[in-house]
Each structure stands twice: as structure tokens, then as C-alpha cells.
Amino acid sequence: MNVKIDSRKIEKGDTFVALRGIDHDRHAYIRQAIENGAAKIICEEGSYEVETCIVEDTRAYLVNYLKDTYYDKISKLKLIGITGTNGKTTSAFLLHQMLNKLGRKCGYIGTIGFYVGEKIRSLANTTPDIYDLYAILLQCLSLGCEYVVMEVSSQGLANHRVETLQFDYAVFTNLTQDHLDFHKTMLDYCDAKAILFRHCDIGVMNLDDLYCDRIRRQAACKILTYSTKDNAADLVAKNIRLYADRVETDVVTGIEISRAELGIPGAFSVYNALAVLGAGLALGIPLAELTAALRHARGVKGRMEVVPTPGKDYTVLIDYSHTPDSLKNALITVRGFCKGRVIAVFGCGGDRDPFKRPVMGKIGGELADVCVITSDNPRTEDPNAIIAQIVAGMQDAKNKPV
């Protein structure tokens, strides 16, 4: 694209759009853009020696430009958005693998980067800003993709990062406490997630989640549901079996049944399996084909990842448990097969939701035999203060292992 928002990437003849955001104002880099060869500047104020176009809102200009210039091209892709507190990354990556296994070339955009089969590059945000997103989608087209599955974060939705995009399919996994430093309340957090289902054709939702009904009421799409408890759902898990290295379950629709297996332990893996199978059914793929492909799918590194310990009588698991619910799920999963003590090593990041720290401390204190509280990217905060907030939550725990 010869319209760019990064002055460092400007080449001779390019147009530079000086975006204004909460934390930056690219008007400060107009001079650098001109020195690098910009032939045109789109800005909200100022006068320059190259062609200059003054607009009221540079972001609105950029969004409209991208839509007018490229939307006809990217609309050839089938877009699948996955949102929720926990399970976004695993579900999106599983679906990416399954579709490719079934011969339907699919890209993945999310926390662990940009993939088309193999990893192409890392990304700064789970949901890239609209400019980067268009560039990635155009690259997916050039690589022959038919589908793109992407994680859609609540911040991405609230900050209009997917503005102008109409998703063909969307999936809601669950909603638990997180990002309250940004959204302030759980209802605000929920309503940000609900935005996705006003911009998609078919939604797939976890009927067992407490917030599902609120999101459904705001949706403007056809809805398919999945559940482990409610037979009224469109896709239901039955005869669930949990093992140390996998889950197995029968999955039932109104017209067919198939046995599913996913090589990731934990009851939450059943929900991740249902999410991707539900998305596949929405795409029109037969259930038996989906469950066969799921057996070959592998989890994401750092999500209930088993660390090899040959010859040892203990197991080491790594999990990206950064919310109270995900930590609880991970520890309950381990309790399901552990024959000895459970030792949990965890911390909380700085400059992020501080309200969850004591909650996670209490969960660790109640579900682990020993907790090692450590620093986890404190950013601008005092790491000892973060640790103290976590430990404070353990005072209410039945056990107080630190």
C-alpha cells in the first residue's frame, strides 16, 4: 500500500496519514515523512511544501480510504472472529489447523502472531489496528487463503480496530474477570464483546456462560450454541472423559453424533473443542470430518504445555494463566490427575487490571499445596507491591501456602 501511517516506512511518492491517537500524535512525524520521500500529507492541521490535504479526522479518512480501496478484495476471504476472556488463542489456532488439515487454506491472526500454516511474523497486538489488519488480509489473499480466523479482543472492538469489517462467522467462548482497568465493569466488558455479533452473519456461542444471553440479545446475526449441560444447544458434549494428556467426548447435534478427541487436558478443553466444532458446522463442514481433523490438532505453546521430564516422578506444565478463571481452570485440571503435591508458580503483570491480583492469590492458596509468587513483567509498577497484592488475597484462602 502506498498510503502509510509510519513515517519510517515512507518511500518516494507515498502518502503519509498523520493519525492522532490516545498515546501518540503522528503530526510530529510529518517532517520525517517528507524527508523520506512522502509526496502527499493527510493531516488535521498545518501547511507543508508537498501536497497537503487537511481533514477533520485522519483516522476516519484512513478507515474510509481502506474500505473504498481494498474492501472488495478482502471481502473474498471468509473471516472468522473469536472473542472471549479465555480460550481465544487456543480455539482460533485449533480452527486454523483444522481448516488447513481439511484442505481449506486458512490464515491465523492473534496473540501468537500471523500464521498461514507456519508462522510468518509476530504482531504487536492480539487484534492489529485497522491499517495493519488490511495489510495482513491482503497478504492472506496473495498467499491463496480462503479463510482467515482471528482473535478479536475487547480492546480491539472498543477501539474500532476492526471497523468496516463484516465477519462471516464469530465465536464467543466465555467471559470472566479481566481488563477491568480498561472497561471498568463486567457489563461494559461484556458489551464490548457483543459488538462483534452486530457485525457478523453467523454467531457461535457458549450457552453455558452467564453472559451468553446478554450478548445474544445484542446480536444481529443467526446464532448457533454449544454446551456441556443444556440439551437445547445446537451442539452438546456427552460422555466426557478427562485424561492427563487429552479429553474425549461425544458431540451431538440434532441429526448426528461423533466422538471427538483433543490432545489438551482439562475440562475447558471440551469447551474449546465445542467452539471450533461449532464454527466448523456453521461453515457447513460435516461433523465427522471436523472431529477427524481435530484429532490431529495440537495446542498452543504455553497453553497447558507438558514439559518433558524423562525419568522423573513429577510433571511440569506451562500455562498462560493470566486471569482468575484461567488459573482456577489450570489448577483444577492438574488436581484431576495429580498423585502428589501441586506447586504453582505465578505472578501478575504490571499496569494491568490490579483487581484480579488478590483474587488470583486466593485461588492459588486454595487449589495449590505450595505457591511461589514471582514477578511477571511489572512494567512501571513496583514488583514487590504487585506480589504483596497477590499475597494479600491468600489471607482468605483455606490453605496459605507461599
Coordinates of C-alpha atoms in Angstrom, one line a residue:
M1 CA 0.0 0.0 0.0
N2 CA 1.4 3.4 -0.9
V3 CA -0.7 5.1 1.8
K4 CA 1.2 4.7 5.1
I5 CA 1.0 5.7 8.8
D6 CA 4.6 5.0 9.8
S7 CA 6.9 7.8 8.7
R8 CA 9.9 5.4 9.0
K9 CA 8.4 3.2 6.2
I10 CA 7.7 6.0 3.8
E11 CA 9.2 5.6 0.3
K12 CA 9.4 8.1 -2.5
G13 CA 5.9 9.0 -3.8
D14 CA 4.0 7.6 -0.8
T15 CA 1.2 9.4 1.0
F16 CA 1.6 9.8 4.8
V17 CA -1.5 9.9 7.1
A18 CA -0.8 11.7 10.4
L19 CA -3.0 9.7 12.8
R20 CA -3.9 11.1 16.2
G21 CA -4.4 8.6 19.0
I22 CA -4.7 8.5 22.8
D23 CA -0.9 7.9 23.3
H24 CA 0.5 9.4 20.1
D25 CA 0.2 12.1 17.5
R26 CA 1.8 11.3 14.2
H27 CA 1.6 15.0 13.2
A28 CA 5.0 15.2 15.0
Y29 CA 6.5 12.9 12.3
I30 CA 5.3 14.7 9.2
R31 CA 8.7 16.3 8.6
Q32 CA 10.4 12.9 8.8
A33 CA 7.8 11.5 6.3
I34 CA 8.6 14.3 3.8
E35 CA 12.4 13.8 4.2
N36 CA 11.8 10.1 3.5
G37 CA 10.0 11.0 0.2
A38 CA 6.3 11.5 1.0
A39 CA 4.6 13.2 -1.9
K40 CA 1.3 13.9 0.0
I41 CA 0.4 14.5 3.6
I42 CA -3.1 13.9 5.1
C43 CA -3.3 15.8 8.3
E44 CA -5.7 17.8 10.6
E45 CA -3.6 21.0 10.6
G46 CA -0.5 22.6 9.1
S47 CA 0.9 23.5 5.7
Y48 CA 3.8 21.8 4.0
E49 CA 5.9 22.0 0.8
V50 CA 4.3 18.9 -0.6
E51 CA 0.7 18.3 -1.5
T52 CA -1.3 18.7 1.8
C53 CA -4.9 17.6 2.5
I54 CA -6.5 18.9 5.7
V55 CA -9.2 16.6 7.0
E56 CA -11.3 16.8 10.2
D57 CA -10.3 13.3 11.4
T58 CA -7.3 11.5 10.0
R59 CA -8.4 8.1 11.4
A60 CA -11.8 8.4 9.7
Y61 CA -10.1 9.4 6.5
L62 CA -7.8 6.3 6.7
V63 CA -10.7 3.9 7.5
N64 CA -12.8 5.2 4.6
Y65 CA -9.7 5.0 2.2
L66 CA -9.0 1.4 3.2
K67 CA -12.7 0.4 2.8
D68 CA -13.1 2.2 -0.6
T69 CA -9.8 0.9 -2.0
Y70 CA -9.4 -2.6 -0.7
Y71 CA -12.6 -4.0 0.8
D72 CA -13.8 -5.5 -2.5
K73 CA -10.6 -7.6 -2.5
I74 CA -10.6 -8.7 1.2
S75 CA -14.3 -9.5 1.1
K76 CA -13.4 -12.6 -0.9
L77 CA -12.0 -14.0 2.3
K78 CA -14.2 -15.8 4.8
L79 CA -13.5 -14.0 8.1
I80 CA -13.9 -15.9 11.4
G81 CA -13.6 -13.8 14.6
I82 CA -13.2 -15.4 18.0
T83 CA -13.7 -13.4 21.2
G84 CA -13.9 -14.2 24.9
T85 CA -11.7 -13.9 28.0
N86 CA -10.2 -17.4 27.9
G87 CA -9.8 -19.8 25.0
K88 CA -9.5 -17.3 22.2
T89 CA -5.9 -18.2 21.3
T90 CA -6.3 -22.0 21.6
S91 CA -9.7 -22.1 19.8
A92 CA -8.5 -19.8 17.0
F93 CA -5.3 -21.8 16.5
L94 CA -7.1 -25.1 16.6
L95 CA -9.6 -23.9 14.0
H96 CA -6.7 -22.6 11.8
Q97 CA -5.1 -26.1 11.9
M98 CA -8.4 -28.0 11.3
L99 CA -9.3 -26.0 8.2
N100 CA -5.9 -26.4 6.7
K101 CA -6.0 -30.1 7.5
L102 CA -9.3 -30.3 5.6
G103 CA -7.7 -28.6 2.6
R104 CA -9.3 -25.2 3.2
K105 CA -6.3 -22.8 3.3
C106 CA -6.6 -20.6 6.3
G107 CA -4.7 -17.8 7.9
Y108 CA -4.5 -17.1 11.7
I109 CA -4.2 -13.6 13.3
G110 CA -3.8 -13.3 17.1
T111 CA -1.7 -13.4 20.2
I112 CA 1.0 -15.7 19.0
G113 CA 1.4 -13.9 15.6
F114 CA 0.4 -14.2 12.0
Y115 CA 0.3 -17.6 10.5
V116 CA -0.6 -19.2 7.2
G117 CA 0.3 -22.8 8.1
E118 CA 3.6 -21.7 9.5
K119 CA 4.4 -18.5 11.4
I120 CA 5.0 -15.5 9.2
R121 CA 5.7 -12.9 11.8
S122 CA 4.8 -11.7 15.3
L123 CA 2.2 -9.0 16.0
A124 CA 2.2 -6.0 18.4
N125 CA -1.4 -6.6 19.4
T126 CA -3.7 -9.6 19.6
T127 CA -6.1 -7.7 17.2
P128 CA -4.0 -5.4 15.0
D129 CA -5.1 -1.9 14.2
I130 CA -7.2 -1.5 11.1
Y131 CA -4.3 -0.4 8.8
D132 CA -2.1 -3.4 9.7
L133 CA -5.2 -5.7 9.6
Y134 CA -5.9 -4.7 6.0
A135 CA -2.3 -5.3 5.1
I136 CA -2.3 -8.8 6.6
L137 CA -5.6 -9.7 5.0
L138 CA -4.3 -8.6 1.6
Q139 CA -1.2 -10.8 2.2
C140 CA -3.5 -13.7 3.1
L141 CA -5.2 -13.3 -0.3
S142 CA -1.9 -13.2 -2.1
L143 CA -0.9 -16.5 -0.3
G144 CA -4.1 -18.2 -1.6
C145 CA -6.1 -18.2 1.6
E146 CA -9.8 -19.0 1.5
Y147 CA -10.4 -18.4 5.3
V148 CA -8.9 -16.2 8.0
V149 CA -9.5 -16.9 11.7
M150 CA -8.6 -14.1 14.1
E151 CA -8.8 -13.3 17.7
V152 CA -10.9 -10.3 18.3
S153 CA -10.1 -8.6 21.7
S154 CA -12.5 -6.5 23.7
Q155 CA -10.0 -3.6 23.4
G156 CA -9.8 -4.1 19.7
L157 CA -13.6 -3.9 19.4
A158 CA -13.9 -0.9 21.8
N159 CA -11.0 0.9 19.9
H160 CA -12.5 0.3 16.5
R161 CA -9.6 -1.8 15.3
V162 CA -11.9 -4.0 13.1
E163 CA -14.0 -1.1 11.9
T164 CA -15.7 -1.6 8.5
L165 CA -15.1 -5.4 8.6
Q166 CA -18.1 -7.7 8.3
F167 CA -17.3 -11.1 9.7
D168 CA -18.8 -14.2 8.1
Y169 CA -18.6 -16.1 11.4
A170 CA -17.9 -15.2 15.0
V171 CA -17.4 -17.3 18.2
F172 CA -17.9 -16.3 21.8
T173 CA -16.0 -18.6 24.2
N174 CA -16.7 -17.1 27.7
L175 CA -16.4 -14.0 29.9
T176 CA -14.6 -13.9 33.2
Q177 CA -12.8 -11.1 35.1
D178 CA -10.1 -9.4 33.1
H179 CA -9.3 -5.9 31.7
L180 CA -11.4 -4.0 34.3
D181 CA -8.7 -1.4 34.3
F182 CA -9.9 -0.6 30.7
H183 CA -13.6 -1.5 30.8
K184 CA -14.3 -0.6 34.4
T185 CA -17.3 -3.0 34.8
M186 CA -18.1 -6.5 33.7
L187 CA -21.1 -5.3 31.9
D188 CA -19.0 -2.8 29.9
Y189 CA -16.6 -5.6 29.2
C190 CA -19.5 -7.8 28.0
D191 CA -21.0 -5.1 25.8
A192 CA -17.6 -4.6 24.1
K193 CA -17.5 -8.3 23.2
A194 CA -21.1 -8.0 21.9
I195 CA -20.1 -5.6 19.2
L196 CA -18.6 -8.4 17.2
F197 CA -22.0 -10.1 16.9
R198 CA -23.6 -7.0 15.4
H199 CA -21.0 -7.3 12.5
C200 CA -21.2 -10.9 11.5
D201 CA -23.5 -13.2 9.6
I202 CA -23.5 -16.3 11.9
G203 CA -22.5 -16.4 15.6
V204 CA -21.4 -19.4 17.6
M205 CA -21.8 -19.0 21.4
N206 CA -21.2 -20.9 24.6
L207 CA -24.6 -21.3 26.1
D208 CA -23.2 -22.3 29.5
D209 CA -21.6 -18.9 30.0
L210 CA -23.5 -16.4 32.3
Y211 CA -23.1 -13.6 29.8
C212 CA -24.2 -15.5 26.7
D213 CA -27.8 -14.3 27.0
R214 CA -26.8 -10.6 27.2
I215 CA -24.6 -10.9 24.1
R216 CA -27.3 -12.8 22.2
R217 CA -29.8 -10.0 22.9
Q218 CA -27.5 -7.5 21.3
A219 CA -26.6 -9.8 18.3
A220 CA -27.8 -9.0 14.7
C221 CA -26.9 -12.5 13.3
K222 CA -28.1 -16.1 13.2
I223 CA -26.9 -17.9 16.4
L224 CA -25.7 -21.4 16.9
T225 CA -25.0 -22.6 20.5
Y226 CA -22.9 -25.2 22.2
S227 CA -23.0 -26.6 25.7
T228 CA -21.9 -29.4 28.0
K229 CA -25.1 -29.1 30.1
D230 CA -28.0 -27.9 28.1
N231 CA -29.6 -30.3 25.5
A232 CA -31.3 -27.3 23.9
A233 CA -28.0 -26.2 22.5
D234 CA -27.2 -26.9 18.8
L235 CA -24.1 -28.8 19.7
V236 CA -23.8 -30.7 23.0
A237 CA -20.9 -32.7 24.6
K238 CA -21.9 -36.0 26.2
N239 CA -20.0 -38.8 27.9
I240 CA -17.0 -36.5 28.6
R241 CA -13.7 -38.3 29.6
L242 CA -10.8 -36.3 31.1
Y243 CA -7.3 -37.7 30.9
A244 CA -3.8 -36.3 31.9
D245 CA -2.9 -35.7 28.2
R246 CA -6.3 -35.3 26.4
V247 CA -10.1 -35.0 26.6
E248 CA -12.6 -37.2 24.8
T249 CA -16.3 -36.6 24.3
D250 CA -19.3 -37.5 22.2
V251 CA -20.6 -34.4 20.4
V252 CA -24.2 -34.4 19.4
T253 CA -26.3 -32.3 17.0
G254 CA -29.9 -32.7 16.2
I255 CA -29.1 -35.1 13.4
E256 CA -25.7 -36.7 14.0
I257 CA -23.2 -37.8 16.7
S258 CA -19.4 -38.2 16.5
R259 CA -16.6 -39.0 19.0
A260 CA -14.2 -36.1 19.5
E261 CA -10.7 -36.2 20.9
L262 CA -8.4 -33.2 21.7
G263 CA -4.8 -33.7 22.9
I264 CA -5.0 -30.9 25.6
P265 CA -6.0 -31.8 29.2
G266 CA -8.7 -30.1 31.2
A267 CA -12.5 -29.6 31.2
F268 CA -12.0 -26.3 29.5
S269 CA -10.6 -28.1 26.5
V270 CA -14.0 -29.6 26.0
Y271 CA -15.4 -26.1 25.6
N272 CA -12.5 -25.2 23.2
A273 CA -13.3 -28.3 21.2
L274 CA -17.0 -27.4 21.0
A275 CA -16.2 -23.8 20.0
V276 CA -14.2 -24.9 17.0
L277 CA -16.5 -27.7 16.0
G278 CA -19.4 -25.3 16.2
A279 CA -17.6 -22.9 14.0
G280 CA -16.9 -25.7 11.5
L281 CA -20.6 -26.7 11.5
A282 CA -21.5 -23.1 10.8
L283 CA -19.2 -23.2 7.8
G284 CA -21.1 -26.2 6.5
I285 CA -18.5 -28.9 7.2
P286 CA -19.8 -32.3 8.2
L287 CA -19.3 -33.2 11.9
A288 CA -17.4 -36.4 11.2
E289 CA -14.8 -34.5 9.1
L290 CA -14.4 -31.9 11.8
T291 CA -13.8 -34.4 14.6
A292 CA -11.3 -36.4 12.4
A293 CA -9.3 -33.2 11.8
L294 CA -9.5 -32.2 15.5
R295 CA -7.6 -35.4 16.5
H296 CA -4.6 -34.1 14.6
A297 CA -4.7 -30.6 16.0
R298 CA -2.2 -29.5 18.6
G299 CA -2.3 -26.9 21.4
V300 CA -0.5 -23.6 21.5
K301 CA 2.9 -23.5 23.1
G302 CA 2.5 -22.2 26.7
R303 CA -1.2 -23.4 27.0
M304 CA -1.2 -26.5 29.2
E305 CA 2.1 -27.4 27.7
V306 CA 3.7 -30.5 29.1
V307 CA 7.5 -30.1 29.7
P308 CA 9.4 -33.3 29.1
T309 CA 10.9 -34.7 32.3
P310 CA 12.1 -38.2 31.3
G311 CA 12.8 -40.5 34.2
K312 CA 11.4 -38.1 36.8
D313 CA 8.4 -38.8 39.0
Y314 CA 6.9 -35.4 38.6
T315 CA 5.1 -33.4 35.8
V316 CA 5.8 -29.8 34.8
L317 CA 3.1 -27.9 32.9
I318 CA 3.3 -24.4 31.5
D319 CA 0.1 -22.4 31.1
Y320 CA -0.6 -18.8 30.2
S321 CA -3.0 -18.4 33.1
H322 CA -3.3 -14.6 33.4
T323 CA -6.8 -14.3 34.7
P324 CA -8.5 -15.7 37.9
D325 CA -10.7 -18.1 35.8
S326 CA -7.8 -19.5 33.7
L327 CA -5.6 -20.0 36.9
K328 CA -8.5 -21.8 38.6
N329 CA -9.2 -24.0 35.5
A330 CA -5.5 -24.9 35.2
L331 CA -5.2 -25.9 38.9
I332 CA -8.4 -27.9 38.9
T333 CA -7.2 -29.7 35.8
V334 CA -4.0 -30.6 37.5
R335 CA -5.8 -31.7 40.6
G336 CA -7.8 -34.1 38.4
F337 CA -4.7 -36.3 37.7
C338 CA -2.0 -35.3 40.2
K339 CA -0.9 -38.0 42.6
G340 CA 1.3 -35.8 44.8
R341 CA 1.6 -32.1 45.7
V342 CA 0.6 -29.3 43.3
I343 CA 3.1 -26.5 43.3
A344 CA 2.0 -23.3 41.5
V345 CA 4.4 -20.6 40.3
F346 CA 2.7 -17.5 39.1
G347 CA 2.6 -13.7 39.2
C348 CA 0.6 -10.8 37.7
G349 CA 1.7 -8.2 35.2
G350 CA 2.1 -4.5 36.0
D351 CA 0.0 -1.7 34.5
R352 CA -2.9 -4.1 34.0
D353 CA -6.1 -4.9 36.0
P354 CA -5.0 -4.8 39.6
F355 CA -8.3 -6.0 41.0
K356 CA -7.6 -9.6 39.9
R357 CA -4.4 -9.9 41.9
P358 CA -5.8 -10.8 45.3
V359 CA -8.4 -13.0 43.6
M360 CA -5.7 -15.0 41.9
G361 CA -3.8 -15.2 45.2
K362 CA -6.9 -16.7 46.9
I363 CA -7.4 -19.2 44.1
G364 CA -3.7 -20.3 44.3
G365 CA -3.9 -20.6 48.1
E366 CA -6.9 -22.8 47.9
L367 CA -6.1 -25.0 45.0
A368 CA -2.3 -25.5 45.3
D369 CA -0.2 -27.1 48.1
V370 CA 2.6 -24.6 47.6
C371 CA 2.5 -21.2 45.8
V372 CA 5.7 -19.5 44.6
I373 CA 4.7 -15.9 43.8
T374 CA 7.0 -14.3 41.4
S375 CA 7.4 -11.2 39.2
D376 CA 5.7 -11.2 35.9
N377 CA 6.6 -8.2 33.7
P378 CA 5.9 -5.4 36.3
R379 CA 6.3 -2.7 33.6
T380 CA 6.2 0.7 35.5
E381 CA 5.0 -0.8 38.8
D382 CA 7.0 -1.9 41.9
P383 CA 7.2 -5.7 41.5
N384 CA 7.2 -6.2 45.3
A385 CA 3.9 -4.2 45.6
I386 CA 2.3 -6.4 43.0
I387 CA 3.4 -9.5 44.9
A388 CA 2.1 -8.1 48.1
Q389 CA -1.4 -7.6 46.5
I390 CA -1.4 -11.3 45.4
V391 CA -0.3 -12.5 48.8
A392 CA -3.0 -10.4 50.5
G393 CA -5.6 -12.4 48.7
M394 CA -4.2 -15.6 50.3
Q395 CA -5.2 -14.5 53.8
D396 CA -8.8 -15.6 53.0
A397 CA -7.7 -18.9 51.5
K398 CA -8.3 -22.2 53.3
N399 CA -4.6 -23.0 52.8
K400 CA -1.9 -20.3 52.9
P401 CA 1.0 -21.9 51.0
V402 CA 3.6 -19.3 49.9

